[in-house]
Coordinates of C-alpha atoms in Angstrom, one line a residue:
X1 CA 43.1 -74.7 11.6
X2 CA 42.2 -71.8 13.8
X3 CA 41.3 -68.4 12.5
X4 CA 44.0 -65.7 13.0
X5 CA 44.2 -62.0 12.2
X6 CA 45.8 -61.1 8.9
X7 CA 49.1 -59.3 9.2
X8 CA 49.7 -56.6 6.6
X9 CA 53.2 -56.5 5.1
X10 CA 55.2 -53.6 6.5
X11 CA 55.2 -51.7 3.1
X12 CA 51.4 -52.0 2.8
X13 CA 50.9 -51.0 6.4
X14 CA 52.9 -47.8 5.9
X15 CA 51.0 -47.0 2.7
X16 CA 47.6 -47.4 4.5
X17 CA 48.9 -45.1 7.3
X18 CA 49.9 -42.5 4.8
X19 CA 46.6 -42.8 3.0
X20 CA 44.7 -42.4 6.3
X21 CA 46.6 -39.2 7.2
X22 CA 46.1 -37.8 3.6
X23 CA 42.3 -38.3 3.9
X24 CA 42.2 -36.8 7.3
X25 CA 44.3 -33.8 6.2
X26 CA 42.0 -33.4 3.2
X27 CA 38.9 -33.3 5.4
X28 CA 40.5 -30.7 7.7
X29 CA 41.7 -28.5 4.8
X30 CA 38.2 -28.7 3.3
X31 CA 36.7 -27.6 6.6
X32 CA 39.2 -24.7 6.7
X33 CA 38.5 -23.8 3.1
X34 CA 34.7 -23.7 3.9
X35 CA 35.4 -21.6 7.0
X36 CA 37.6 -19.3 4.9
X37 CA 34.9 -19.0 2.3
X38 CA 32.4 -17.8 5.0
X39 CA 34.9 -15.2 6.1
X40 CA 35.5 -13.7 2.6
X41 CA 32.8 -11.0 3.0
X42 CA 34.3 -7.6 2.2
X43 CA 32.8 -4.2 2.7
X44 CA 33.6 -1.6 0.0
X45 CA 33.0 2.0 0.7
X46 CA 34.5 3.8 -2.3
X47 CA 33.5 2.0 -5.4
X48 CA 33.3 4.2 -8.5
X49 CA 29.9 5.2 -9.9
X50 CA 28.8 7.3 -12.9
X51 CA 25.9 9.7 -12.8
X52 CA 23.7 9.1 -15.9
X53 CA 21.2 11.9 -15.2
X54 CA 20.0 14.1 -12.4
X55 CA 16.8 14.9 -14.1
X56 CA 14.6 12.5 -12.2
X57 CA 11.7 15.0 -11.5
X58 CA 9.4 12.9 -9.3
X59 CA 8.4 12.9 -5.7
X60 CA 8.4 9.1 -5.8
X61 CA 10.2 7.2 -8.6
X62 CA 8.9 3.7 -9.0
X63 CA 10.3 0.5 -10.4
X64 CA 13.3 0.7 -12.8
X65 CA 14.4 -1.9 -15.4
X66 CA 17.2 -2.0 -18.0
X67 CA 17.5 -3.4 -21.5
X68 CA 20.0 -2.9 -24.3
X69 CA 21.6 0.2 -22.8
X70 CA 18.3 1.9 -21.9
X71 CA 16.9 2.4 -18.4
X72 CA 13.1 2.5 -17.9
X73 CA 11.8 4.2 -14.8
X74 CA 8.2 4.5 -13.6
X75 CA 6.9 7.8 -12.2
X76 CA 4.1 6.6 -10.0
X77 CA 3.0 10.2 -9.5
X78 CA 2.2 10.8 -13.1
X79 CA -0.9 9.9 -15.1
X80 CA 0.4 10.7 -18.6
X81 CA 3.6 9.2 -20.0
X82 CA 4.5 7.6 -16.7
X83 CA 7.3 5.4 -18.1
X84 CA 10.5 7.4 -18.9
X85 CA 13.3 5.8 -21.1
X86 CA 16.8 7.1 -20.5
X87 CA 19.8 6.3 -22.7
X88 CA 22.5 5.1 -20.3
X89 CA 25.3 6.4 -22.5
X90 CA 24.1 10.0 -23.1
X91 CA 21.9 10.4 -20.1
X92 CA 19.1 11.8 -22.3
X93 CA 15.5 10.8 -22.1
X94 CA 14.7 9.3 -25.5
X95 CA 11.0 8.3 -25.0
X96 CA 8.1 8.3 -22.6
X97 CA 4.8 6.4 -22.8
X98 CA 2.0 4.9 -20.8
X99 CA -1.2 6.7 -19.6
X100 CA -3.4 6.0 -16.6
X101 CA -7.1 6.2 -17.2
X102 CA -10.3 4.4 -18.3
X103 CA -9.6 4.3 -22.1
X104 CA -9.1 0.9 -23.8
X105 CA -5.3 1.5 -24.1
X106 CA -4.9 3.2 -20.7
X107 CA -3.7 1.4 -17.5
X108 CA -5.1 1.1 -14.0
X109 CA -2.5 -1.1 -12.3
X110 CA 0.5 -1.3 -14.6
X111 CA 3.2 -4.0 -14.0
X112 CA 6.4 -3.2 -15.9
X113 CA 8.9 -5.9 -17.0
X114 CA 11.6 -6.6 -19.6
X115 CA 12.6 -9.6 -21.6
X116 CA 14.7 -10.3 -24.7
X117 CA 11.7 -9.2 -26.7
X118 CA 11.4 -5.7 -25.3
X119 CA 9.7 -3.7 -22.5
X120 CA 6.3 -4.9 -21.3
X121 CA 3.5 -3.0 -19.6
X122 CA 0.9 -5.4 -18.3
X123 CA -2.4 -4.7 -16.5
X124 CA -4.2 -7.8 -15.0
X125 CA -7.0 -5.6 -13.7
X126 CA -7.9 -4.5 -17.2
X127 CA -6.6 -7.5 -19.0
X128 CA -4.3 -5.6 -21.4
X129 CA -0.6 -5.8 -22.3
X130 CA 1.6 -3.6 -24.4
X131 CA 5.1 -4.6 -25.8
X132 CA 7.4 -1.7 -26.6
X133 CA 10.3 -2.4 -28.9
X134 CA 12.9 0.1 -30.1
X135 CA 13.9 -0.4 -33.8
X136 CA 17.3 0.2 -35.3
X137 CA 16.1 3.6 -36.4
X138 CA 15.5 4.5 -32.7
X139 CA 11.7 4.6 -33.1
X140 CA 9.5 2.9 -30.5
X141 CA 7.0 0.4 -31.9
X142 CA 4.0 -0.8 -29.8
X143 CA 2.4 -4.2 -30.0
X144 CA -0.9 -4.2 -28.1
X145 CA -2.4 -7.4 -26.8
X146 CA -4.6 -8.9 -24.1
X147 CA -4.2 -10.9 -20.9
X148 CA -6.5 -12.9 -18.7
X149 CA -7.6 -10.8 -15.7
X150 CA -6.1 -12.0 -12.4
X151 CA -6.2 -10.4 -9.0
X152 CA -3.7 -12.9 -7.4
X153 CA -0.6 -11.7 -9.4
X154 CA 1.6 -9.0 -7.9
X155 CA 4.7 -9.4 -10.1
X156 CA 5.3 -10.6 -13.6
X157 CA 8.3 -11.6 -15.7
X158 CA 8.4 -12.4 -19.4
X159 CA 10.7 -15.1 -20.6
X160 CA 11.0 -14.9 -24.4
X161 CA 7.8 -14.7 -26.4
X162 CA 5.7 -17.4 -24.9
X163 CA 6.5 -17.8 -21.1
X164 CA 5.2 -15.6 -18.2
X165 CA 6.3 -16.2 -14.6
X166 CA 3.8 -14.6 -12.1
X167 CA 4.3 -14.1 -8.4
X168 CA 1.1 -15.2 -6.5
X169 CA 1.8 -14.8 -2.8
X170 CA -1.8 -15.3 -1.7
X171 CA -2.5 -18.5 -3.8
X172 CA -1.8 -22.1 -3.1
X173 CA 1.6 -21.8 -4.7
X174 CA 4.1 -19.0 -4.8
X175 CA 4.4 -18.9 -8.6
X176 CA 2.4 -19.6 -11.7
X177 CA 4.2 -20.2 -15.0
X178 CA 2.2 -19.8 -18.3
X179 CA 3.7 -21.2 -21.4
X180 CA 2.4 -22.5 -24.7
X181 CA -1.2 -22.2 -23.6
X182 CA -0.8 -24.1 -20.3
X183 CA -0.3 -22.9 -16.7
X184 CA 1.6 -24.7 -14.0
X185 CA 1.8 -23.7 -10.4
X186 CA 4.9 -24.2 -8.3
X187 CA 7.5 -22.7 -6.0
X188 CA 8.1 -23.0 -2.3
X189 CA 6.8 -20.6 0.3
X190 CA 9.5 -19.3 2.7
X191 CA 7.5 -20.6 5.7
X192 CA 5.5 -23.8 6.0
X193 CA 2.6 -22.4 8.0
X194 CA -0.7 -21.9 6.2
X195 CA -1.8 -18.4 7.2
X196 CA -4.5 -16.0 6.3
X197 CA -2.2 -13.0 5.5
X198 CA 0.0 -14.9 3.0
X199 CA -0.8 -12.3 0.3
X200 CA 0.9 -9.6 2.3
X201 CA 3.5 -11.7 4.0
X202 CA 5.1 -13.1 0.9
X203 CA 5.1 -10.0 -1.2
X204 CA 8.6 -9.7 -2.7
X205 CA 10.7 -9.1 -5.8
X206 CA 11.8 -11.5 -8.5
X207 CA 14.0 -11.4 -11.5
X208 CA 15.2 -13.8 -14.2
X209 CA 18.6 -14.3 -15.7
X210 CA 18.1 -15.9 -19.1
X211 CA 21.8 -16.7 -19.7
X212 CA 21.9 -18.7 -16.5
X213 CA 18.3 -19.8 -16.6
X214 CA 17.8 -18.7 -13.0
X215 CA 14.8 -17.1 -11.3
X216 CA 15.6 -15.3 -8.1
X217 CA 13.0 -14.4 -5.5
X218 CA 13.5 -12.2 -2.4
X219 CA 10.9 -11.7 0.4
X220 CA 10.3 -8.1 1.6
X221 CA 8.7 -9.0 5.0
X222 CA 11.7 -10.9 6.3
X223 CA 15.2 -11.9 5.0
X224 CA 14.9 -14.7 2.4
X225 CA 16.4 -15.5 -0.9
X226 CA 15.8 -18.4 -3.3
X227 CA 16.9 -19.4 -6.8
X228 CA 15.0 -21.6 -9.2
X229 CA 15.7 -23.1 -12.6
X230 CA 13.1 -23.2 -15.3
X231 CA 12.4 -26.3 -17.5
X232 CA 9.5 -25.6 -19.8
X233 CA 6.7 -24.6 -17.5
X234 CA 8.2 -26.2 -14.4
X235 CA 10.2 -24.3 -11.8
X236 CA 12.7 -26.3 -9.6
X237 CA 14.1 -24.9 -6.4
X238 CA 17.9 -24.8 -6.6
X239 CA 19.0 -23.0 -3.4
X240 CA 17.4 -20.9 -0.6
X241 CA 18.9 -18.6 2.0
X242 CA 16.5 -18.4 4.9
X243 CA 17.1 -16.7 8.2
X244 CA 15.6 -17.5 11.6
X245 CA 12.4 -15.5 12.0
X246 CA 10.8 -14.6 15.4
X247 CA 7.0 -14.7 14.9
X248 CA 3.7 -15.8 16.3
X249 CA 0.4 -16.8 14.7
X250 CA -2.6 -14.7 15.9
X251 CA -6.1 -15.3 14.7
X252 CA -4.8 -17.3 11.7
X253 CA -2.3 -14.6 10.7
X254 CA 1.5 -14.7 11.0
X255 CA 2.9 -11.7 12.9
X256 CA 6.6 -11.1 13.0
X257 CA 8.2 -9.6 16.2
X258 CA 8.4 -5.8 16.3
X259 CA 12.2 -5.8 16.2
X260 CA 12.4 -8.4 13.4
X261 CA 14.6 -7.6 10.4
X262 CA 12.8 -6.8 7.2
X263 CA 13.8 -8.4 3.9
X264 CA 15.6 -6.7 1.0
X265 CA 13.8 -3.7 -0.5
X266 CA 15.0 -4.2 -4.0
X267 CA 16.5 -7.0 -6.2
X268 CA 18.7 -6.8 -9.3
X269 CA 20.4 -9.5 -11.4
X270 CA 23.6 -9.0 -13.4
X271 CA 25.6 -11.5 -15.4
X272 CA 27.5 -12.8 -12.4
X273 CA 25.8 -11.4 -9.3
X274 CA 22.6 -11.2 -7.4
X275 CA 22.3 -7.7 -5.8
X276 CA 19.9 -6.7 -3.1
X277 CA 19.2 -3.3 -1.5
X278 CA 19.3 -3.6 2.3
X279 CA 20.5 -1.8 5.4
X280 CA 24.0 -2.7 6.6
X281 CA 23.4 -2.3 10.3
X282 CA 27.1 -2.6 11.1
X283 CA 27.9 0.5 9.1
X284 CA 24.5 2.4 9.0
X285 CA 23.0 1.5 12.3
X286 CA 19.4 0.6 12.9
X287 CA 16.6 2.5 11.1
X288 CA 15.4 5.3 13.3
X289 CA 12.4 4.3 15.3
X290 CA 9.2 6.1 14.5
X291 CA 10.6 7.3 11.1
X292 CA 8.0 7.9 8.5
X293 CA 8.1 5.2 5.7
X294 CA 7.9 8.1 3.2
X295 CA 11.0 9.8 4.6
X296 CA 13.6 9.1 1.9
X297 CA 16.5 10.1 4.2
X298 CA 16.0 6.8 6.1
X299 CA 16.5 4.6 3.0
X300 CA 19.3 2.1 3.1
X301 CA 22.7 3.0 1.7
X302 CA 24.0 -0.5 1.0
X303 CA 24.1 -3.0 -1.9
X304 CA 24.5 -6.7 -0.9
X305 CA 26.4 -8.7 -3.5
X306 CA 25.8 -12.5 -3.8
X307 CA 27.0 -15.0 -6.3
X308 CA 24.5 -17.4 -7.8
X309 CA 25.2 -20.0 -5.1
X310 CA 23.8 -17.4 -2.7
X311 CA 27.1 -16.7 -1.0
X312 CA 27.3 -13.1 0.2
X313 CA 30.7 -11.8 -1.0
X314 CA 30.6 -8.0 -0.8
X315 CA 28.6 -5.2 0.7
X316 CA 28.9 -1.9 -1.1
X317 CA 28.4 1.0 1.4
X318 CA 27.4 4.0 -0.6
X319 CA 27.4 7.5 0.7
X320 CA 23.7 8.3 0.0
X321 CA 20.2 6.7 0.3
X322 CA 19.2 4.3 -2.5
X323 CA 15.6 4.0 -3.6
X324 CA 15.6 1.7 -6.7
X325 CA 18.0 -0.7 -8.4
X326 CA 18.0 -2.9 -11.4
X327 CA 20.6 -4.8 -13.5
X328 CA 21.4 -5.9 -17.0
X329 CA 22.2 -9.7 -17.2
X330 CA 24.4 -9.1 -20.2
X331 CA 27.0 -7.4 -18.0
X332 CA 27.8 -6.5 -14.4
X333 CA 26.3 -3.0 -14.3
X334 CA 23.8 -2.0 -11.6
X335 CA 21.6 1.0 -12.2
X336 CA 20.2 2.8 -9.2
X337 CA 18.0 5.8 -8.4
X338 CA 19.6 7.5 -5.4
X339 CA 19.0 10.6 -3.3
X340 CA 22.1 12.9 -3.6
X341 CA 20.7 15.4 -2.6
X342 CA 17.9 15.1 -5.1
X343 CA 16.9 12.0 -7.1
X344 CA 19.4 11.0 -9.8
X345 CA 20.1 7.9 -11.8
X346 CA 23.6 6.3 -11.5
X347 CA 25.3 3.2 -12.7
X348 CA 27.9 1.1 -10.8
X349 CA 30.1 -1.4 -12.6
X350 CA 30.5 -4.1 -10.0
X351 CA 33.0 -6.0 -12.1
X352 CA 35.5 -3.5 -10.7
X353 CA 34.4 -4.3 -7.2
X354 CA 37.9 -5.3 -6.0
X355 CA 39.5 -2.1 -7.2
X356 CA 38.6 -0.1 -4.2
X357 CA 40.9 2.7 -5.2
X358 CA 38.6 3.9 -8.0
X359 CA 37.8 7.5 -7.8
X360 CA 34.3 8.9 -8.0

C-alpha cells in the first residue's frame, strides 16, 4: 500500500485556518502594543509642587535624603552641624548635627544614608559610624559605632540593621555587600573593558527600595541604569538600560567623546517610580559650552520618571534649575533642592503626574 498525504476533514481544516489567523493576529497586536508602549512617553510642564522651606542658606547644598516625613540635607560648606533636618509638613528645621574635625566623634569624609533604622553618617576614612534616631518625643538619639576603614567605597546604603551595600567603582566588582559578618562582591560594570580609570568612570548614585527589594544604580559619566534584587548577601542583576557610548581607550584609560552625553546627576526612588535628574535636550537644549561646572544656572530642569521595569514613562519639565533630589519609598513624593531664585526645598507628588491641570 503506497503512502499518501492525509486529508484533513473540512471542519478541521477550517478550524486550523482560523487558529492560524488568530495566532498571527495576536503576534501583530503584541508588536503594536509593544510599539505603543514605547510611544507612551509624556512630557509634563505644569505639575504641582509645594515649597517646604526657602531657608536653605548654603552656597552648595549637598546630598539630601528623606525618612518618616523628615528631609536631611548636607551643607558641604559647613564644619559644624552640617546635617540639617527639616520637617516636611511644617517646613521647620527640627535638628542639626555632625561636625567635621579631628576629634574621635568628628567626621573627615562623611557618607550619609537612611534605612528603616534611622539616619546614618559613616566615615570609612576614620572608621566611625553614627546612627541618628528620632524618638516619639521628638528627641534625637545617637548610637555611635565603628566601621572597617576602606578607601574603595564611594557610596553606602544600609538595609536594616545588619546589611550594608557599598559602591566600589575601582575594585574588581561594582558592589560589596556586608551582612552577618561576611562580605560578598558582585554587580556588573556598565562596560566590559578593564581600564585604569574605573574608579572615576563608574562613579554614580545608588538607592534601595526595601518594599520592592530593588537596588538601583545609575552612572554619572554616561547614561546607564540597572536594577538588582538582594538575596542575603547576593545581588542579582534584574534589568539594565544601557545606551551606546562613543569612546576610545588611551594609555589604558577609557575616554568618552567630547560630545558624549553624561549620565544622570541624581537618583531618587519612590514607591512606584525611579526618578533621575537629567537634562531634557528637546526642551532645555544642550548645556552651554564652556559653562563653569559651579554655575548653578546651567543645572538641568527635568526629572525623568521610570517604572521599575526601566520604562521611561514621563519627563517633568520644571521651570527652574534642580540641584538635588531624593524620594521616600513609602509613597510617591520626590523632594528636591531647586534654585528659584535662591535655593529652596520643594516636594512633588508624582502620583498626580497625570493631572497636568494642577496649579502651583
